[in-house]
C-alpha cells in the first residue's frame, strides 16, 4: 500500500538540521545586518543530496523541503491588489495573521515571480518586531521565500506578516494573468484574471500555498471606473480614490484553501437570477457575447438548487458568479463563489451551438458547482488525493445533469468516461488513483483521466453496489464531518461506512460505537463488506481487473487477474506484473432465466458460483456498472455473439456496448481472436441505439485511421468499402437537420462525419451543396448545428473554401462556431495549409494560444499532417513548455495527440530518442511512458491482427 510522502517530523524545532550554528550576513537596502552564532530557529528538512540549499543572494536558505513547515499557520489574509491594465503590471500588499506553533525566527512561505518590496512582522498589538525592513531570502527552485525576524516568534502567539509586492501580469494561464478580446469594432480590450489551481496563488500574492492551510480572506481591489472587480465574495463597499480610481472592498470569505481564491478586473456584462434559497447567480461574458449567457444562467440556478437538496447542505456563500474568460487553458475552475470558464464551456449560442455543445456546457457547470461542496467545503489534505475533488465532481456531472436535464441522456456518456479510464488503466504506465505527488509538475499531472474518469467510475460502481440511498447518506455525512476542513482517502470510506474515530465519535446517527470504528462493515446481499479494505484495492493499486468466467453446466468458475494490453501471459514479465494484485470486485450478472441482477463480491483470486442448469447464457457486469473487463472462456463468447445476433434486445444497450468494448479490448490484449470481435459487430446493422453503434463504428474507424497512416493500401480500401457498405442503411437514414432527441442528433453528427471523411459520395455532395449555399450567403444563413463541422470540413478541401473559413473564423463571435471552423480547417489535405495553421497557433493572435494544443492534436489526426505535427512539437518543444508549463493538460494532450497513432518500430525509436533528448523534462512526466506504451500497443496489435483483418475483410465484403 502506498501512502503519500510525508513532510517530515518536526518535533521541537530549534536548529538548522544538526549542523553547527551559522554565521549569516544579510544585506537589505541600506542596512547590513550580521548575525553571529545565531541559530536560525527552524529545522531545515534534510535534502536528498549533501549540497546546501542556497538563496538567490548566495546565502543558505533555511528550509530544504518542497512542502512548507507546519508550525506557522495562516489564519486570515488581508489582501490588496491593484492591476494596471495599461502597463500590464500589478502591485499589492498582504497582511497575513499567523498562528505560531513553535518558537522560530523564520517564516517560510511561497512566492513565485513576485518582487517583494517590503517585509515586516507585527505582534498581536500590531507593534513592529523590528524598526528595520526585514530581510527576505528567495529560493526559486521550491518557489519559496523566507523572512527573518530578529525577535523570536513565540509559540502560541499570533503575529501579522506584512508584505508588499509587485509583478507583471503573467503571460500564460496561471497566477494573475492578462487576457484580451476584440470588440465588434475591432478594438482590443484587456482584462486581468486569476487561475491558481494547483500551485499558482503564489504568483499573485505571497502565501502558504498548500491545500491544508485554509484561512479567511479580506480582499480589496483597485480599478478604474470603466471596469468592474469580482472576487469570491460580494462587494461590501466601494471607496473612491484619487486619480479616478475606485477600491472595492469584498466581504470576508469563508475558510478556504489558497487555490480557490480568485479576483478579476474586466468590463464584462452579466445576467443574474436567484435560487429558491436566495443565492444570487450571475453569468459574466464580454459585452458582445452577453446574449449567449442565458442558458448557463438557467442551468446554474437549477443545479445549485439540486445540489443543495442532494447534499442537504446549503451553499454557504451569498452569491455564485460564473464568468467566461477569453484566454483559459483548462475547461473551467471552481474558485469558491467565482467559477471561471473557457468560453466554449459556458456560452451557448442557439444559432451555432449543437446538441453536444449544450450537453458539454451543462456538464461543465454541473462539475464546477459540485466542487463548491466536494473540493471547496471539504478539500483533500494533499494533492495525492485530488481524485476526492475531481473524481467526485466528474461523477456528480452525471448525477446532476440526469436529475435536472434528463432529456440530455447524460448516462450515455458515463460509459465513454469509463471506456477512457480503462484505456489508460490497462497500460502498465498507469498509476494508482491515490499517488504520491510533491512538486508542481507532479501535482499538475495528477489532473488526468485516472483522477477524473477512473475516480468517477469507481464511485459509480460503489453507488450501484451499496444502493443510491446508502451512497448518498454516506457522502452527506462525509461533507458534514469535514466541512471547512481537509480529508484523506480513508475519511471518505469511514464516512460512507458510518464510522468515526474516537476523537469525533458522536454516537447514534453517525457512528455505531467507538470499538467498531475501524472494523465496521455493511451487511449487503448476504455478504460482509469491509468498505475501506474493498475500496483501497481500487485506489491504492493501479490497473483494472480482468474477470475470467468459465462455465461447466450449473457451475461458474471465476477468477481475476490484472488486465494488461502490452504484456501477454507468454511474456517473461507477465508473472512479475501480476504479483500482488488483487481487487475486491463487486460482481453483477444476469442470466437468460431472469432479469434479476445477481450480486457477488469476489475477494479472492478465484471462486465458484452456482446457476440453474437450464440457463442458456450469462452476462457479467450488468449495464457496465462495474469497473472491470470480462472474458468468457470456452464457448462463452460464441453464446453471447449468437444471442446478440438473433435478439440483441435481450440485453440492454449498455450491456451491448459493454460487450463490444470488452471484445475489442481483449483482442488488443491477445485474449480473443479479432475475427470474433468483428463477428460480434455483425449485429450492429440492427442496432438502433447510438451508444453501442458508435462504440462498434469507433473501433472500425480507429483501425482504418491507423492502417491508412501506415499506407497499407489493400486493407485501407477494403475496410473503407466494408464500413460504407455495411453501415449504408444507417448513413442513408440520417437527415441534415437538428431534429430528434439528443441521442439521435449525436448519432447523426458522428455517422455523417465518418461517411464524408470516407468519401461517401451522397454525403460529400450534400455537404458541398450546403457549404456553397452558406458561402453564397456570406455565412449568414443558418446551417444545421449538428452537422456544421462536417459541412465545413468538406468545404475546406477546396482552396477558396478553406480561405473563406479562415476569414470567417477571425470575425466570428461564437466560440462554438470557431471551434467547428478550426476543426474543419485542420482536415485540409494540403501541407501548406496545415503548416500555416500551426504557425498561426504558435503566434497566438488569430488562433489563441489556449487552442494550440487542440490544433496540434487535430493536425496530427490528419494523415497529411501526422508527421508535420510531430516534427512541429520536436522543433518547438521549449516554447510549448514555456506557454503551457510542464505537466499541464495541454502538454500532455500534445504528447499523446502527436504519438497515439504511431505504429512502427522506427517511429517508436524516434519517440524514445526525442524523450531522451529532453530527459531533464521527460523524466519528470508520467505521460511520456504512456506515449511509449501506446505505440508499443499499436505495434503489437498490427503484428498480431493485420493479417486476420485482411482475411476477415476479404471474406465479408460483398
PDB file of C-alpha atoms in Angstrom, residues 116-317:
ATOM      1  CA  UNK A 116       8.904  41.649  -2.553  1.00  0.00           C
ATOM      2  CA  UNK A 117       9.460  45.345  -1.865  1.00  0.00           C
ATOM      3  CA  UNK A 118       8.640  45.462   1.868  1.00  0.00           C
ATOM      4  CA  UNK A 119       8.563  42.840   4.625  1.00  0.00           C
ATOM      5  CA  UNK A 120       7.648  43.479   8.262  1.00  0.00           C
ATOM      6  CA  UNK A 121       6.307  41.410  11.156  1.00  0.00           C
ATOM      7  CA  UNK A 122       3.968  42.859  13.775  1.00  0.00           C
ATOM      8  CA  UNK A 123       2.878  41.357  17.058  1.00  0.00           C
ATOM      9  CA  UNK A 124      -0.714  40.906  18.166  1.00  0.00           C
ATOM     10  CA  UNK A 125      -0.947  44.544  19.243  1.00  0.00           C
ATOM     11  CA  UNK A 126       0.358  45.485  15.758  1.00  0.00           C
ATOM     12  CA  UNK A 127       3.678  46.715  17.128  1.00  0.00           C
ATOM     13  CA  UNK A 128       6.631  46.135  14.763  1.00  0.00           C
ATOM     14  CA  UNK A 129       9.018  43.346  15.691  1.00  0.00           C
ATOM     15  CA  UNK A 130      11.826  45.450  14.270  1.00  0.00           C
ATOM     16  CA  UNK A 131      12.199  49.072  13.229  1.00  0.00           C
ATOM     17  CA  UNK A 132      14.140  47.949  10.161  1.00  0.00           C
ATOM     18  CA  UNK A 133      12.872  46.310   6.994  1.00  0.00           C
ATOM     19  CA  UNK A 134      13.201  42.561   7.340  1.00  0.00           C
ATOM     20  CA  UNK A 135      15.430  40.545   5.025  1.00  0.00           C
ATOM     21  CA  UNK A 136      13.765  38.229   2.502  1.00  0.00           C
ATOM     22  CA  UNK A 137      15.580  35.196   1.121  1.00  0.00           C
ATOM     23  CA  UNK A 138      14.336  33.629  -2.106  1.00  0.00           C
ATOM     24  CA  UNK A 139      14.687  30.011  -3.205  1.00  0.00           C
ATOM     25  CA  UNK A 140      13.100  29.821  -6.708  1.00  0.00           C
ATOM     26  CA  UNK A 141      13.658  26.048  -7.096  1.00  0.00           C
ATOM     27  CA  UNK A 142      10.970  25.471  -4.454  1.00  0.00           C
ATOM     28  CA  UNK A 143       9.104  28.731  -5.145  1.00  0.00           C
ATOM     29  CA  UNK A 144       9.682  29.742  -1.515  1.00  0.00           C
ATOM     30  CA  UNK A 145      10.763  32.828   0.383  1.00  0.00           C
ATOM     31  CA  UNK A 146      11.941  33.119   3.972  1.00  0.00           C
ATOM     32  CA  UNK A 147      11.551  36.228   6.162  1.00  0.00           C
ATOM     33  CA  UNK A 148      13.874  36.626   9.132  1.00  0.00           C
ATOM     34  CA  UNK A 149      12.615  38.106  12.392  1.00  0.00           C
ATOM     35  CA  UNK A 150      15.361  39.381  14.734  1.00  0.00           C
ATOM     36  CA  UNK A 151      12.994  38.692  17.632  1.00  0.00           C
ATOM     37  CA  UNK A 152      11.922  35.105  18.176  1.00  0.00           C
ATOM     38  CA  UNK A 153       8.304  34.456  17.259  1.00  0.00           C
ATOM     39  CA  UNK A 154       6.855  32.803  20.360  1.00  0.00           C
ATOM     40  CA  UNK A 155       4.824  29.610  20.215  1.00  0.00           C
ATOM     41  CA  UNK A 156       1.152  30.134  20.995  1.00  0.00           C
ATOM     42  CA  UNK A 157       1.111  33.801  19.995  1.00  0.00           C
ATOM     43  CA  UNK A 158      -0.374  35.468  16.938  1.00  0.00           C
ATOM     44  CA  UNK A 159       1.556  37.774  14.606  1.00  0.00           C
ATOM     45  CA  UNK A 160       0.970  39.714  11.403  1.00  0.00           C
ATOM     46  CA  UNK A 161       3.288  39.241   8.425  1.00  0.00           C
ATOM     47  CA  UNK A 162       3.059  42.314   6.173  1.00  0.00           C
ATOM     48  CA  UNK A 163       4.450  42.096   2.644  1.00  0.00           C
ATOM     49  CA  UNK A 164       4.307  44.488  -0.290  1.00  0.00           C
ATOM     50  CA  UNK A 165       4.980  43.201  -3.774  1.00  0.00           C
ATOM     51  CA  UNK A 166       4.839  43.880  -7.496  1.00  0.00           C
ATOM     52  CA  UNK A 167       4.939  41.846 -10.712  1.00  0.00           C
ATOM     53  CA  UNK A 168       3.943  41.926 -14.372  1.00  0.00           C
ATOM     54  CA  UNK A 169       0.575  40.374 -15.176  1.00  0.00           C
ATOM     55  CA  UNK A 170       1.504  36.864 -16.264  1.00  0.00           C
ATOM     56  CA  UNK A 171       1.656  35.964 -19.962  1.00  0.00           C
ATOM     57  CA  UNK A 172       0.281  32.428 -19.750  1.00  0.00           C
ATOM     58  CA  UNK A 173      -2.727  30.923 -17.988  1.00  0.00           C
ATOM     59  CA  UNK A 174      -1.595  30.704 -14.348  1.00  0.00           C
ATOM     60  CA  UNK A 175      -1.404  33.145 -11.471  1.00  0.00           C
ATOM     61  CA  UNK A 176      -2.738  36.676 -12.074  1.00  0.00           C
ATOM     62  CA  UNK A 177      -2.635  36.865 -15.853  1.00  0.00           C
ATOM     63  CA  UNK A 178      -3.780  39.114 -18.646  1.00  0.00           C
ATOM     64  CA  UNK A 179      -6.355  38.206 -21.256  1.00  0.00           C
ATOM     65  CA  UNK A 180      -7.616  40.168 -24.239  1.00  0.00           C
ATOM     66  CA  UNK A 181     -10.596  40.250 -26.536  1.00  0.00           C
ATOM     67  CA  UNK A 182     -11.723  42.244 -29.563  1.00  0.00           C
ATOM     68  CA  UNK A 183     -14.975  44.155 -29.787  1.00  0.00           C
ATOM     69  CA  UNK A 184     -17.145  44.142 -32.897  1.00  0.00           C
ATOM     70  CA  UNK A 185     -15.484  47.465 -33.769  1.00  0.00           C
ATOM     71  CA  UNK A 186     -12.058  45.792 -33.757  1.00  0.00           C
ATOM     72  CA  UNK A 187     -10.870  47.412 -30.515  1.00  0.00           C
ATOM     73  CA  UNK A 188      -8.627  45.224 -28.345  1.00  0.00           C
ATOM     74  CA  UNK A 189      -9.525  45.293 -24.653  1.00  0.00           C
ATOM     75  CA  UNK A 190      -7.576  43.893 -21.729  1.00  0.00           C
ATOM     76  CA  UNK A 191      -8.723  42.173 -18.557  1.00  0.00           C
ATOM     77  CA  UNK A 192      -6.871  40.567 -15.654  1.00  0.00           C
ATOM     78  CA  UNK A 193      -7.979  37.225 -14.233  1.00  0.00           C
ATOM     79  CA  UNK A 194      -6.645  34.539 -11.916  1.00  0.00           C
ATOM     80  CA  UNK A 195      -6.144  30.803 -12.122  1.00  0.00           C
ATOM     81  CA  UNK A 196      -4.424  29.340  -9.072  1.00  0.00           C
ATOM     82  CA  UNK A 197      -5.011  25.579  -9.025  1.00  0.00           C
ATOM     83  CA  UNK A 198      -2.895  23.753  -8.180  1.00  0.00           C
ATOM     84  CA  UNK A 199       0.140  25.851  -7.173  1.00  0.00           C
ATOM     85  CA  UNK A 200      -0.143  29.334  -8.672  1.00  0.00           C
ATOM     86  CA  UNK A 201      -1.691  31.510  -5.954  1.00  0.00           C
ATOM     87  CA  UNK A 202       1.964  32.171  -5.071  1.00  0.00           C
ATOM     88  CA  UNK A 203       2.286  34.003  -8.434  1.00  0.00           C
ATOM     89  CA  UNK A 204      -0.330  36.574  -7.368  1.00  0.00           C
ATOM     90  CA  UNK A 205       0.496  37.124  -3.692  1.00  0.00           C
ATOM     91  CA  UNK A 206       2.910  35.595  -1.139  1.00  0.00           C
ATOM     92  CA  UNK A 207       1.014  32.852   0.659  1.00  0.00           C
ATOM     93  CA  UNK A 208       1.066  29.438   2.303  1.00  0.00           C
ATOM     94  CA  UNK A 209       0.090  27.773  -0.963  1.00  0.00           C
ATOM     95  CA  UNK A 210      -0.861  24.272   0.172  1.00  0.00           C
ATOM     96  CA  UNK A 211      -4.451  22.976   0.419  1.00  0.00           C
ATOM     97  CA  UNK A 212      -4.358  22.228   4.148  1.00  0.00           C
ATOM     98  CA  UNK A 213      -3.524  25.854   5.062  1.00  0.00           C
ATOM     99  CA  UNK A 214      -7.129  27.073   4.982  1.00  0.00           C
ATOM    100  CA  UNK A 215      -7.757  30.678   6.001  1.00  0.00           C
ATOM    101  CA  UNK A 216     -10.195  33.571   5.668  1.00  0.00           C
ATOM    102  CA  UNK A 217      -9.621  36.309   3.082  1.00  0.00           C
ATOM    103  CA  UNK A 218     -10.477  40.005   3.121  1.00  0.00           C
ATOM    104  CA  UNK A 219      -9.870  41.253  -0.418  1.00  0.00           C
ATOM    105  CA  UNK A 220      -9.639  44.814  -1.732  1.00  0.00           C
ATOM    106  CA  UNK A 221      -9.187  45.550  -5.444  1.00  0.00           C
ATOM    107  CA  UNK A 222      -8.373  48.879  -7.093  1.00  0.00           C
ATOM    108  CA  UNK A 223      -9.745  49.601 -10.557  1.00  0.00           C
ATOM    109  CA  UNK A 224     -10.752  52.342 -12.977  1.00  0.00           C
ATOM    110  CA  UNK A 225     -14.386  53.425 -13.295  1.00  0.00           C
ATOM    111  CA  UNK A 226     -14.784  51.698 -16.679  1.00  0.00           C
ATOM    112  CA  UNK A 227     -14.033  48.325 -15.075  1.00  0.00           C
ATOM    113  CA  UNK A 228     -15.694  46.039 -12.566  1.00  0.00           C
ATOM    114  CA  UNK A 229     -13.913  43.920  -9.969  1.00  0.00           C
ATOM    115  CA  UNK A 230     -15.039  40.448  -8.958  1.00  0.00           C
ATOM    116  CA  UNK A 231     -13.839  38.148  -6.193  1.00  0.00           C
ATOM    117  CA  UNK A 232     -15.102  35.153  -4.235  1.00  0.00           C
ATOM    118  CA  UNK A 233     -17.439  37.256  -2.076  1.00  0.00           C
ATOM    119  CA  UNK A 234     -19.856  40.115  -2.832  1.00  0.00           C
ATOM    120  CA  UNK A 235     -18.688  43.732  -2.651  1.00  0.00           C
ATOM    121  CA  UNK A 236     -19.237  45.265   0.782  1.00  0.00           C
ATOM    122  CA  UNK A 237     -18.410  48.826  -0.188  1.00  0.00           C
ATOM    123  CA  UNK A 238     -16.662  50.843  -2.898  1.00  0.00           C
ATOM    124  CA  UNK A 239     -14.350  53.706  -1.910  1.00  0.00           C
ATOM    125  CA  UNK A 240     -13.404  56.462  -4.421  1.00  0.00           C
ATOM    126  CA  UNK A 241      -9.667  57.244  -4.520  1.00  0.00           C
ATOM    127  CA  UNK A 242      -7.574  59.958  -6.152  1.00  0.00           C
ATOM    128  CA  UNK A 243      -6.798  59.765  -9.856  1.00  0.00           C
ATOM    129  CA  UNK A 244     -10.173  58.377 -10.869  1.00  0.00           C
ATOM    130  CA  UNK A 245      -9.579  55.051  -9.124  1.00  0.00           C
ATOM    131  CA  UNK A 246     -12.033  53.054  -7.058  1.00  0.00           C
ATOM    132  CA  UNK A 247     -11.295  50.486  -4.355  1.00  0.00           C
ATOM    133  CA  UNK A 248     -13.804  47.653  -3.982  1.00  0.00           C
ATOM    134  CA  UNK A 249     -13.886  46.022  -0.542  1.00  0.00           C
ATOM    135  CA  UNK A 250     -15.239  42.481  -0.556  1.00  0.00           C
ATOM    136  CA  UNK A 251     -16.899  40.702   2.347  1.00  0.00           C
ATOM    137  CA  UNK A 252     -14.734  38.378   4.442  1.00  0.00           C
ATOM    138  CA  UNK A 253     -14.604  34.928   2.861  1.00  0.00           C
ATOM    139  CA  UNK A 254     -15.246  31.574   4.486  1.00  0.00           C
ATOM    140  CA  UNK A 255     -12.207  29.442   5.378  1.00  0.00           C
ATOM    141  CA  UNK A 256     -10.721  28.094   2.178  1.00  0.00           C
ATOM    142  CA  UNK A 257      -7.513  26.949   0.501  1.00  0.00           C
ATOM    143  CA  UNK A 258      -5.342  29.388  -1.449  1.00  0.00           C
ATOM    144  CA  UNK A 259      -6.017  27.725  -4.803  1.00  0.00           C
ATOM    145  CA  UNK A 260      -9.706  28.716  -4.548  1.00  0.00           C
ATOM    146  CA  UNK A 261      -9.077  32.456  -4.170  1.00  0.00           C
ATOM    147  CA  UNK A 262      -9.999  34.447  -7.282  1.00  0.00           C
ATOM    148  CA  UNK A 263     -10.154  38.054  -8.441  1.00  0.00           C
ATOM    149  CA  UNK A 264     -10.868  39.581 -11.840  1.00  0.00           C
ATOM    150  CA  UNK A 265     -10.844  43.110 -13.244  1.00  0.00           C
ATOM    151  CA  UNK A 266     -12.735  43.471 -16.528  1.00  0.00           C
ATOM    152  CA  UNK A 267     -15.526  45.335 -18.331  1.00  0.00           C
ATOM    153  CA  UNK A 268     -17.903  42.374 -18.803  1.00  0.00           C
ATOM    154  CA  UNK A 269     -21.687  42.402 -18.766  1.00  0.00           C
ATOM    155  CA  UNK A 270     -23.832  39.941 -16.824  1.00  0.00           C
ATOM    156  CA  UNK A 271     -27.247  38.361 -16.470  1.00  0.00           C
ATOM    157  CA  UNK A 272     -28.492  37.489 -12.968  1.00  0.00           C
ATOM    158  CA  UNK A 273     -31.041  35.166 -11.379  1.00  0.00           C
ATOM    159  CA  UNK A 274     -31.749  33.824  -7.904  1.00  0.00           C
ATOM    160  CA  UNK A 275     -32.200  30.338  -6.476  1.00  0.00           C
ATOM    161  CA  UNK A 276     -35.157  29.405  -4.279  1.00  0.00           C
ATOM    162  CA  UNK A 277     -32.825  29.608  -1.263  1.00  0.00           C
ATOM    163  CA  UNK A 278     -31.827  33.188  -2.107  1.00  0.00           C
ATOM    164  CA  UNK A 279     -28.423  32.713  -3.768  1.00  0.00           C
ATOM    165  CA  UNK A 280     -27.690  35.331  -6.441  1.00  0.00           C
ATOM    166  CA  UNK A 281     -26.332  33.636  -9.578  1.00  0.00           C
ATOM    167  CA  UNK A 282     -24.703  35.746 -12.313  1.00  0.00           C
ATOM    168  CA  UNK A 283     -23.169  34.850 -15.675  1.00  0.00           C
ATOM    169  CA  UNK A 284     -20.493  37.248 -16.977  1.00  0.00           C
ATOM    170  CA  UNK A 285     -19.144  37.490 -20.535  1.00  0.00           C
ATOM    171  CA  UNK A 286     -17.579  40.032 -22.879  1.00  0.00           C
ATOM    172  CA  UNK A 287     -20.295  42.567 -23.811  1.00  0.00           C
ATOM    173  CA  UNK A 288     -20.685  41.359 -27.404  1.00  0.00           C
ATOM    174  CA  UNK A 289     -21.426  37.814 -26.193  1.00  0.00           C
ATOM    175  CA  UNK A 290     -23.900  38.745 -23.469  1.00  0.00           C
ATOM    176  CA  UNK A 291     -26.770  37.147 -25.423  1.00  0.00           C
ATOM    177  CA  UNK A 292     -25.014  33.748 -25.136  1.00  0.00           C
ATOM    178  CA  UNK A 293     -25.205  33.696 -21.308  1.00  0.00           C
ATOM    179  CA  UNK A 294     -28.895  32.899 -20.770  1.00  0.00           C
ATOM    180  CA  UNK A 295     -28.770  29.109 -20.972  1.00  0.00           C
ATOM    181  CA  UNK A 296     -25.890  28.977 -18.486  1.00  0.00           C
ATOM    182  CA  UNK A 297     -27.926  31.028 -16.016  1.00  0.00           C
ATOM    183  CA  UNK A 298     -30.869  28.657 -16.275  1.00  0.00           C
ATOM    184  CA  UNK A 299     -28.618  25.620 -15.835  1.00  0.00           C
ATOM    185  CA  UNK A 300     -26.606  27.098 -12.944  1.00  0.00           C
ATOM    186  CA  UNK A 301     -29.702  28.051 -10.943  1.00  0.00           C
ATOM    187  CA  UNK A 302     -31.243  24.603 -11.474  1.00  0.00           C
ATOM    188  CA  UNK A 303     -28.068  22.776 -10.500  1.00  0.00           C
ATOM    189  CA  UNK A 304     -27.297  24.869  -7.449  1.00  0.00           C
ATOM    190  CA  UNK A 305     -30.795  24.098  -6.187  1.00  0.00           C
ATOM    191  CA  UNK A 306     -30.307  20.395  -6.972  1.00  0.00           C
ATOM    192  CA  UNK A 307     -27.002  20.195  -5.083  1.00  0.00           C
ATOM    193  CA  UNK A 308     -28.419  21.932  -2.001  1.00  0.00           C
ATOM    194  CA  UNK A 309     -31.135  19.286  -1.939  1.00  0.00           C
ATOM    195  CA  UNK A 310     -28.886  16.306  -2.764  1.00  0.00           C
ATOM    196  CA  UNK A 311     -26.119  17.194  -0.292  1.00  0.00           C
ATOM    197  CA  UNK A 312     -28.631  18.502   2.293  1.00  0.00           C
ATOM    198  CA  UNK A 313     -26.225  21.375   2.982  1.00  0.00           C
ATOM    199  CA  UNK A 314     -26.972  24.938   1.946  1.00  0.00           C
ATOM    200  CA  UNK A 315     -24.495  26.609  -0.395  1.00  0.00           C
ATOM    201  CA  UNK A 316     -22.610  28.750   2.152  1.00  0.00           C
ATOM    202  CA  UNK A 317     -21.932  31.938   0.158  1.00  0.00           C
TER     203      UNK A 317
END
